[in-house]
Short mmCIF file of C-alpha atoms in Angstrom, two decimals:
data_model
loop_
_atom_site.label_atom_id
_atom_site.label_comp_id
_atom_site.label_asym_id
_atom_site.label_seq_id
_atom_site.Cartn_x
_atom_site.Cartn_y
_atom_site.Cartn_z
CA UNK A 1 -13.07 -56.35 -30.20
CA UNK A 2 -11.42 -56.06 -27.40
CA UNK A 3 -8.60 -54.57 -29.34
CA UNK A 4 -10.71 -51.58 -30.73
CA UNK A 5 -12.00 -50.99 -27.67
CA UNK A 6 -8.64 -50.45 -25.14
CA UNK A 7 -7.59 -47.98 -28.02
CA UNK A 8 -11.12 -45.82 -27.66
CA UNK A 9 -10.25 -46.58 -23.96
CA UNK A 10 -6.75 -44.76 -24.47
CA UNK A 11 -8.13 -41.96 -26.76
CA UNK A 12 -10.74 -40.89 -24.36
CA UNK A 13 -8.84 -40.94 -21.63
CA UNK A 14 -6.23 -38.94 -23.38
CA UNK A 15 -9.10 -36.48 -24.62
CA UNK A 16 -10.21 -36.17 -21.61
CA UNK A 17 -6.87 -35.66 -19.36
CA UNK A 18 -4.95 -33.50 -21.95
CA UNK A 19 -7.58 -31.75 -24.13
CA UNK A 20 -11.11 -30.56 -22.17
CA UNK A 21 -12.39 -30.29 -19.01
CA UNK A 22 -8.76 -30.03 -17.19
CA UNK A 23 -8.38 -26.85 -15.01
CA UNK A 24 -5.18 -25.95 -14.94
CA UNK A 25 -4.26 -25.02 -10.95
CA UNK A 26 -5.20 -21.84 -9.60
CA UNK A 27 -7.38 -20.69 -12.17
CA UNK A 28 -10.77 -19.93 -11.28
CA UNK A 29 -14.20 -21.44 -13.20
CA UNK A 30 -15.89 -18.25 -14.50
CA UNK A 31 -19.52 -17.49 -13.08
CA UNK A 32 -20.55 -20.66 -11.33
CA UNK A 33 -17.82 -20.79 -8.51
CA UNK A 34 -15.92 -18.10 -6.73
CA UNK A 35 -12.45 -18.99 -4.75
CA UNK A 36 -9.41 -17.73 -2.84
CA UNK A 37 -6.59 -18.98 -4.65
CA UNK A 38 -2.80 -18.69 -3.25
CA UNK A 39 -0.18 -18.14 -5.56
CA UNK A 40 3.42 -17.18 -4.18
CA UNK A 41 5.15 -14.12 -5.95
CA UNK A 42 7.30 -16.06 -8.74
CA UNK A 43 3.96 -17.64 -9.65
CA UNK A 44 1.86 -14.96 -9.80
CA UNK A 45 4.84 -12.72 -12.41
CA UNK A 46 3.99 -15.65 -14.50
CA UNK A 47 0.34 -15.43 -13.95
CA UNK A 48 0.55 -12.05 -15.71
CA UNK A 49 2.72 -12.65 -18.00
CA UNK A 50 0.00 -15.06 -19.19
CA UNK A 51 -2.69 -12.28 -19.52
CA UNK A 52 -0.98 -11.09 -22.58
CA UNK A 53 -3.43 -9.27 -24.66
CA UNK A 54 -5.83 -8.20 -21.90
CA UNK A 55 -5.62 -4.55 -19.89
CA UNK A 56 -5.52 -6.16 -16.80
CA UNK A 57 -6.74 -4.37 -13.88
CA UNK A 58 -5.38 -5.72 -9.87
CA UNK A 59 -6.90 -4.65 -6.79
CA UNK A 60 -4.65 -5.38 -4.18
CA UNK A 61 -6.98 -5.91 -1.19
CA UNK A 62 -6.96 -7.43 2.35
CA UNK A 63 -9.94 -8.29 4.96
CA UNK A 64 -8.09 -5.73 7.36
CA UNK A 65 -8.08 -2.82 4.89
CA UNK A 66 -11.44 -1.17 5.68
CA UNK A 67 -11.26 1.06 2.49
CA UNK A 68 -10.38 -1.81 0.59
CA UNK A 69 -13.34 -3.60 1.48
CA UNK A 70 -15.51 0.10 0.99
CA UNK A 71 -14.23 -0.03 -2.39
CA UNK A 72 -14.57 -3.35 -3.55
CA UNK A 73 -18.15 -3.09 -4.96
CA UNK A 74 -16.94 0.05 -7.69
CA UNK A 75 -14.03 -2.68 -8.83
CA UNK A 76 -16.95 -5.58 -9.26
CA UNK A 77 -19.40 -2.86 -11.00
CA UNK A 78 -16.13 -1.96 -12.95
CA UNK A 79 -15.67 -5.31 -14.11
CA UNK A 80 -19.37 -5.63 -15.24
CA UNK A 81 -18.51 -2.72 -17.48
CA UNK A 82 -15.16 -2.89 -19.07
CA UNK A 83 -14.50 -6.96 -19.29
CA UNK A 84 -16.53 -7.27 -22.37
CA UNK A 85 -13.81 -4.63 -23.82
CA UNK A 86 -10.92 -6.84 -23.34
CA UNK A 87 -10.35 -5.41 -19.45
CA UNK A 88 -9.23 -8.07 -16.81
CA UNK A 89 -9.96 -7.53 -13.73
CA UNK A 90 -8.32 -9.62 -10.69
CA UNK A 91 -8.46 -9.39 -6.71
CA UNK A 92 -4.98 -10.18 -4.77
CA UNK A 93 -5.48 -10.35 -0.92
CA UNK A 94 -2.94 -9.50 1.08
CA UNK A 95 -4.15 -11.27 3.54
CA UNK A 96 -2.42 -13.11 6.67
CA UNK A 97 -2.51 -16.56 4.90
CA UNK A 98 -2.13 -18.33 8.51
CA UNK A 99 -4.98 -16.02 9.92
CA UNK A 100 -8.03 -18.66 9.22
CA UNK A 101 -10.96 -16.65 10.20
CA UNK A 102 -9.60 -13.57 8.26
CA UNK A 103 -8.89 -16.24 5.04
CA UNK A 104 -12.76 -17.45 5.44
CA UNK A 105 -13.84 -14.08 6.13
CA UNK A 106 -12.31 -13.06 2.76
CA UNK A 107 -13.99 -15.96 0.80
CA UNK A 108 -17.82 -15.19 2.19
CA UNK A 109 -16.82 -11.48 1.35
CA UNK A 110 -15.58 -12.22 -2.71
CA UNK A 111 -19.08 -14.96 -2.88
CA UNK A 112 -21.11 -12.14 -1.18
CA UNK A 113 -19.77 -9.59 -3.45
CA UNK A 114 -20.56 -11.87 -6.69
CA UNK A 115 -16.48 -11.21 -7.42
CA UNK A 116 -16.80 -13.75 -10.61
CA UNK A 117 -13.44 -12.96 -11.49
CA UNK A 118 -9.21 -14.48 -10.29
CA UNK A 119 -9.23 -14.55 -6.96
CA UNK A 120 -5.64 -14.68 -5.23
CA UNK A 121 -4.37 -14.46 -2.22
CA UNK A 122 -0.47 -13.53 -2.36
CA UNK A 123 1.18 -16.23 -1.11
CA UNK A 124 3.93 -15.25 1.21
CA UNK A 125 4.89 -13.54 4.35
CA UNK A 126 2.62 -10.67 4.70
CA UNK A 127 5.78 -8.04 4.66
CA UNK A 128 7.48 -9.82 2.32
CA UNK A 129 4.56 -10.02 -0.13
CA UNK A 130 4.46 -6.10 0.57
CA UNK A 131 8.10 -5.85 -0.85
CA UNK A 132 7.68 -8.11 -3.18
CA UNK A 133 5.25 -6.27 -4.87
CA UNK A 134 6.87 -2.90 -4.06
CA UNK A 135 3.94 -1.71 -2.42
CA UNK A 136 3.59 0.57 0.52
CA UNK A 137 -0.03 0.30 1.74
CA UNK A 138 -2.96 -0.93 0.24
CA UNK A 139 -5.56 -0.33 -0.91
CA UNK A 140 -3.41 -0.01 -4.34
CA UNK A 141 -4.75 -1.27 -7.89
CA UNK A 142 -2.26 -1.57 -10.77
CA UNK A 143 -2.95 -1.75 -14.15
CA UNK A 144 -0.90 -3.08 -17.00
CA UNK A 145 -1.58 -2.53 -20.57
CA UNK A 146 -2.13 -5.94 -23.10
CA UNK A 147 1.97 -5.29 -23.36
CA UNK A 148 1.98 -6.17 -19.78
CA UNK A 149 3.76 -3.18 -18.63
CA UNK A 150 2.62 -1.33 -15.59
CA UNK A 151 0.72 1.90 -16.77
CA UNK A 152 -0.97 2.74 -13.82
CA UNK A 153 -0.02 2.12 -9.68
CA UNK A 154 -2.81 4.12 -8.15
CA UNK A 155 -1.65 3.84 -4.25
CA UNK A 156 -2.21 6.31 -1.49
CA UNK A 157 1.55 6.97 -1.11
CA UNK A 158 1.42 10.26 -1.64
CA UNK A 159 -1.14 12.04 1.14
CA UNK A 160 -1.82 14.71 -1.79
CA UNK A 161 -3.04 12.67 -3.70
CA UNK A 162 -4.24 9.58 -3.06
CA UNK A 163 -6.08 8.10 -5.63
CA UNK A 164 -9.85 7.18 -6.10
CA UNK A 165 -12.08 5.00 -7.71
CA UNK A 166 -12.91 7.61 -9.91
CA UNK A 167 -9.14 6.91 -10.55
CA UNK A 168 -8.92 3.71 -11.77
CA UNK A 169 -11.93 4.27 -14.07
CA UNK A 170 -9.30 7.16 -15.64
CA UNK A 171 -6.83 5.10 -15.77
CA UNK A 172 -9.07 2.09 -17.95
CA UNK A 173 -10.37 4.93 -20.15
CA UNK A 174 -7.27 6.55 -21.08
CA UNK A 175 -6.13 3.08 -21.89
CA UNK A 176 -9.10 2.13 -23.90
CA UNK A 177 -8.80 5.62 -25.94
CA UNK A 178 -4.92 5.27 -26.95
CA UNK A 179 -6.53 2.13 -28.46
CA UNK A 180 -8.62 4.31 -30.60
CA UNK B 1 8.39 0.47 -10.95
CA UNK B 2 11.18 2.06 -13.46
CA UNK B 3 10.13 -1.00 -15.74
CA UNK B 4 7.01 1.33 -17.00
CA UNK B 5 9.27 4.06 -18.51
CA UNK B 6 10.26 2.43 -21.39
CA UNK B 7 6.74 1.05 -22.90
CA UNK B 8 6.12 4.23 -21.95
CA UNK B 9 8.33 6.54 -24.27
CA UNK B 10 7.91 4.00 -26.88
CA UNK B 11 4.32 4.94 -27.30
CA UNK B 12 5.30 8.44 -27.11
CA UNK B 13 8.14 8.05 -29.64
CA UNK B 14 5.67 6.08 -31.98
CA UNK B 15 2.87 8.93 -31.93
CA UNK B 16 5.68 11.91 -32.14
CA UNK B 17 7.91 10.18 -34.72
CA UNK B 18 3.85 9.40 -36.60
CA UNK B 19 3.59 14.10 -36.41
CA UNK B 20 7.11 14.25 -37.96
CA UNK B 21 7.57 11.87 -40.80
CA UNK B 22 9.63 12.72 -43.56
CA UNK B 23 11.01 15.92 -41.73
CA UNK B 24 13.75 16.24 -41.18
CA UNK B 25 15.78 19.06 -40.49
CA UNK B 26 17.44 20.03 -37.10
CA UNK B 27 14.42 21.72 -36.05
CA UNK B 28 12.45 19.28 -36.14
CA UNK B 29 14.80 16.53 -34.71
CA UNK B 30 15.19 18.64 -31.59
CA UNK B 31 11.21 19.48 -31.34
CA UNK B 32 11.21 15.42 -31.84
CA UNK B 33 13.66 15.10 -28.91
CA UNK B 34 12.82 17.88 -26.34
CA UNK B 35 8.42 15.85 -27.30
CA UNK B 36 10.42 12.71 -25.82
CA UNK B 37 11.85 14.22 -23.46
CA UNK B 38 8.90 15.83 -22.10
CA UNK B 39 6.70 12.78 -22.73
CA UNK B 40 9.07 10.74 -21.09
CA UNK B 41 8.64 13.22 -17.65
CA UNK B 42 5.32 12.89 -18.24
CA UNK B 43 4.58 9.33 -18.51
CA UNK B 44 6.96 8.63 -15.40
CA UNK B 45 4.98 11.21 -13.41
CA UNK B 46 1.44 9.92 -14.51
CA UNK B 47 3.04 6.41 -13.56
CA UNK B 48 5.12 6.79 -10.03
CA UNK B 49 4.93 9.60 -7.60
CA UNK B 50 8.05 11.31 -6.88
CA UNK B 51 9.73 10.34 -3.03
CA UNK B 52 11.44 12.94 -0.82
CA UNK B 53 12.50 9.91 1.27
CA UNK B 54 13.36 6.24 0.38
CA UNK B 55 9.43 5.52 1.33
CA UNK B 56 7.67 8.64 1.94
CA UNK B 57 7.09 11.20 -0.95
CA UNK B 58 6.58 14.66 1.19
CA UNK B 59 10.01 14.47 3.46
CA UNK B 60 13.53 13.56 3.74
CA UNK B 61 16.05 12.56 6.98
CA UNK B 62 17.08 16.33 8.21
CA UNK B 63 13.52 17.58 7.10
CA UNK B 64 12.47 20.47 10.27
CA UNK B 65 9.66 19.25 12.92
CA UNK B 66 6.51 21.08 11.34
CA UNK B 67 4.75 23.44 14.18
CA UNK B 68 1.23 22.52 15.02
CA UNK B 69 -0.80 23.56 17.29
CA UNK B 70 -3.88 22.79 19.80
CA UNK B 71 -3.78 19.09 18.77
CA UNK B 72 -6.97 17.87 21.48
CA UNK B 73 -5.63 14.87 23.30
CA UNK B 74 -7.74 11.77 24.87
CA UNK B 75 -6.34 13.75 28.51
CA UNK B 76 -8.77 16.61 27.32
CA UNK B 77 -5.56 18.58 26.81
CA UNK B 78 -4.11 20.06 23.97
CA UNK B 79 -0.99 19.83 22.94
CA UNK B 80 1.35 22.33 20.46
CA UNK B 81 4.74 21.65 19.02
CA UNK B 82 5.90 24.63 21.33
CA UNK B 83 5.26 22.97 24.57
CA UNK B 84 7.16 20.04 23.84
CA UNK B 85 10.79 20.40 25.74
CA UNK B 86 12.23 17.32 25.72
CA UNK B 87 15.32 16.82 23.70
CA UNK B 88 13.93 13.94 21.82
CA UNK B 89 10.55 13.92 20.44
CA UNK B 90 8.80 10.88 19.15
CA UNK B 91 5.53 11.35 16.47
CA UNK B 92 4.07 7.93 15.88
CA UNK B 93 0.74 8.13 13.48
CA UNK B 94 -1.18 5.48 15.38
CA UNK B 95 -5.33 4.16 14.05
CA UNK B 96 -7.44 2.36 16.65
CA UNK B 97 -9.31 0.06 14.38
CA UNK B 98 -5.50 -0.98 12.24
CA UNK B 99 -4.66 -4.24 13.22
CA UNK B 100 -1.17 -3.23 12.94
CA UNK B 101 -1.71 -0.94 15.47
CA UNK B 102 -3.24 -3.00 17.82
CA UNK B 103 -0.39 -5.86 16.87
CA UNK B 104 2.48 -3.70 17.98
CA UNK B 105 0.72 -1.06 20.62
CA UNK B 106 2.15 -2.86 23.44
CA UNK B 107 5.57 -2.95 22.27
CA UNK B 108 4.86 0.43 21.79
CA UNK B 109 4.04 1.25 25.62
CA UNK B 110 6.50 -1.12 26.72
CA UNK B 111 9.22 1.10 24.77
CA UNK B 112 7.70 4.28 26.24
CA UNK B 113 7.77 2.50 29.81
CA UNK B 114 11.61 1.87 29.10
CA UNK B 115 12.26 5.80 28.71
CA UNK B 116 10.50 6.77 31.93
CA UNK B 117 11.92 9.62 33.48
CA UNK B 118 14.35 9.86 30.06
CA UNK B 119 14.69 12.97 28.04
CA UNK B 120 11.86 12.00 25.37
CA UNK B 121 8.18 12.34 24.53
CA UNK B 122 6.21 10.26 22.68
CA UNK B 123 3.36 11.63 20.79
CA UNK B 124 0.81 9.08 19.02
CA UNK B 125 -1.02 10.84 16.38
CA UNK B 126 -4.49 9.73 14.93
CA UNK B 127 -5.09 11.51 11.69
CA UNK B 128 -8.15 9.25 9.55
CA UNK B 129 -11.70 10.94 10.02
CA UNK B 130 -13.25 7.53 10.29
CA UNK B 131 -15.49 7.14 13.36
CA UNK B 132 -14.18 4.88 14.79
CA UNK B 133 -10.08 6.83 14.65
CA UNK B 134 -11.57 10.01 16.11
CA UNK B 135 -11.16 11.80 19.41
CA UNK B 136 -13.68 9.72 21.28
CA UNK B 137 -12.77 6.31 20.24
CA UNK B 138 -9.56 7.33 20.77
CA UNK B 139 -10.15 8.31 24.09
CA UNK B 140 -12.06 4.67 24.79
CA UNK B 141 -9.03 2.55 23.34
CA UNK B 142 -6.04 4.54 24.70
CA UNK B 143 -7.77 4.09 27.93
CA UNK B 144 -8.34 0.49 27.46
CA UNK B 145 -5.18 -0.39 25.71
CA UNK B 146 -3.49 1.61 28.16
CA UNK B 147 -1.40 3.80 26.41
CA UNK B 148 1.02 5.87 28.54
CA UNK B 149 1.64 8.65 26.22
CA UNK B 150 0.40 11.70 25.16
CA UNK B 151 -2.40 10.87 21.92
CA UNK B 152 -3.51 13.52 19.84
CA UNK B 153 -6.33 14.18 16.73
CA UNK B 154 -4.76 15.44 14.06
CA UNK B 155 -8.55 16.44 12.40
CA UNK B 156 -6.56 19.26 9.78
CA UNK B 157 -4.64 16.62 9.07
CA UNK B 158 -2.11 18.89 8.70
CA UNK B 159 0.25 17.63 10.67
CA UNK B 160 0.45 14.24 8.48
CA UNK B 161 0.46 15.83 5.55
CA UNK B 162 3.13 17.60 6.07
CA UNK B 163 5.47 14.68 7.24
CA UNK B 164 4.09 12.71 4.79
CA UNK B 165 2.53 9.54 7.14
CA UNK B 166 0.83 7.69 5.32
CA UNK B 167 0.93 4.28 7.13
CA UNK B 168 -0.07 2.98 10.73
CA UNK B 169 1.97 2.48 12.44
CA UNK B 170 4.68 5.15 11.54
CA UNK B 171 7.28 6.59 13.79
CA UNK B 172 8.89 9.68 13.06
CA UNK B 173 12.15 10.96 15.39
CA UNK B 174 13.30 14.62 16.16
CA UNK B 175 16.33 15.45 17.50
CA UNK B 176 16.78 18.10 19.85
CA UNK B 177 16.91 20.90 16.76
CA UNK B 178 13.47 19.65 15.84
CA UNK B 179 15.33 17.58 12.60
CA UNK B 180 13.97 14.68 11.52
CA UNK B 181 16.59 11.98 12.01
CA UNK B 182 14.49 8.74 11.91
CA UNK B 183 11.48 7.43 10.26
CA UNK B 184 9.94 4.04 9.92
CA UNK B 185 9.29 1.09 11.75
CA UNK B 186 9.87 0.40 15.17
CA UNK B 187 11.51 -2.60 15.10
CA UNK B 188 12.27 -5.04 12.12
CA UNK B 189 9.77 -7.59 12.45
CA UNK B 190 6.17 -5.50 12.24
CA UNK B 191 3.76 -6.70 13.56
CA UNK B 192 0.13 -7.59 13.26
CA UNK B 193 -3.14 -8.74 15.53
CA UNK B 194 -4.82 -12.13 14.18
CA UNK B 195 -8.80 -12.38 14.27
CA UNK B 196 -7.63 -14.68 17.22
CA UNK B 197 -6.27 -11.91 18.81
CA UNK B 198 -3.04 -13.44 19.03
CA UNK B 199 -0.06 -11.20 17.26
CA UNK B 200 1.47 -12.22 13.86
CA UNK B 201 5.36 -11.51 13.81
CA UNK B 202 5.82 -11.20 10.41
CA UNK B 203 9.30 -11.71 10.23
CA UNK B 204 9.59 -13.68 13.30
CA UNK B 205 11.08 -12.01 16.67
CA UNK B 206 12.92 -8.47 15.94
CA UNK B 207 16.34 -8.34 15.77
CA UNK B 208 16.73 -4.76 15.61
CA UNK B 209 15.34 -2.20 17.28
CA UNK B 210 15.19 1.28 15.64
CA UNK B 211 13.32 3.21 17.56
CA UNK B 212 15.06 2.11 20.57
CA UNK B 213 18.34 2.11 19.60
CA UNK B 214 17.72 5.76 17.90
CA UNK B 215 16.47 7.32 21.13
CA UNK B 216 19.29 5.12 23.15
CA UNK B 217 21.99 7.00 20.30
CA UNK B 218 20.40 10.66 20.34
CA UNK B 219 20.33 10.82 24.23
CA UNK B 220 24.14 9.66 24.92
CA UNK B 221 24.76 12.23 21.74
CA UNK B 222 25.43 9.70 18.74
CA UNK B 223 24.70 10.16 15.65
CA UNK B 224 21.33 7.57 14.04
CA UNK B 225 23.18 5.01 12.13
CA UNK B 226 19.21 3.55 10.32
CA UNK B 227 17.57 6.65 9.08
CA UNK B 228 14.66 5.23 7.35
CA UNK B 229 13.20 2.10 7.43
CA UNK B 230 10.16 0.76 4.98
CA UNK B 231 6.75 1.17 7.40
CA UNK B 232 4.28 -1.31 7.27
CA UNK B 233 0.18 -0.86 7.62
CA UNK B 234 -2.75 0.81 7.01
CA UNK B 235 -2.78 3.40 4.86
CA UNK B 236 -3.92 6.73 6.73
CA UNK B 237 -6.86 8.48 4.62
CA UNK B 238 -6.70 11.79 3.81
CA UNK B 239 -9.13 13.65 2.60
CA UNK B 240 -8.24 15.08 -1.03
CA UNK B 241 -8.25 18.79 -1.73
#
């Protein structure tokens, strides 16, 4: 009897720890809680590779970037519209990771915006982050195809062709239409 | 960024290859190749903006300083390019609201003081149309912080647009022939103001003082050794035509 009990305990433990309820580190449970998860550049690259199969829209933002804050609600709206069609939205904060006040503000903002997707904080020195991500400034939106190729890099780098919220929508539509 | 191209080509090649299935004439092959090449160019253009400089989509080193006229300054005067008689001109794009400007403006003020009485002119330029970056707010900000240089409002955004200035702060230095000899950062550790008012030098203490070195070099009749760096800061917002 004791043997059976011990065996079932082992089995139950294995089941709990291995199979079901464990969240891999760095993921955000959808819907019920919104977190800002620090992620280093290398881990971010791996994470991105793991999203294969989805169209991935990454909104690069920060609390210090006023236009980013202004555009964020549109991103949440697009998430609502396109996530049922296999489009995954992610926010990547380029806030100063040592500015605790800014990080608190970022978390509050995400909750207030009901940003129920994965929200990351680039866990690098901020200038290193920009260099590694190959960005000159934000707001910027990177859109990856289902095969993980970078298909759209929407930035403000060209004064005569800075992207708008409408460009994000068009880019997603284009990728969906390519699938027929 | 280049990683985008092969996939785009594959997509294009598939589509075009289907179209020409079973037709193997030289003409078809030629058309196919031209089609692939055209697709590649279009696909790249769709993904990547073209760059003139390493980090600037509009101008490269050697470009002439754009002429500008009657830009209103915070001191009530107006400034035109023809009024700038000094042998070296430094244009720096600023924005009151931007923490990267707030994090570096004391260093800029010290630098302007350092060159006081020398043959160089510093002009700050604000381009954004948001209320806290416009002329009235510029007057308040420059007085509060103690700007010791001319600070103008480029409301038409033409000066900023012609220089491809897309970040604040971003420095452009022109020699006595009014050719661009340097663009980019003040020094090699971009700094921003944190929420508690402290300054974060993102790469530690600066060790290379690009603007100072360039101006000193020009004043001494030397060529500028570092001509372009990667400016870091807030995006300049242009009205899209």
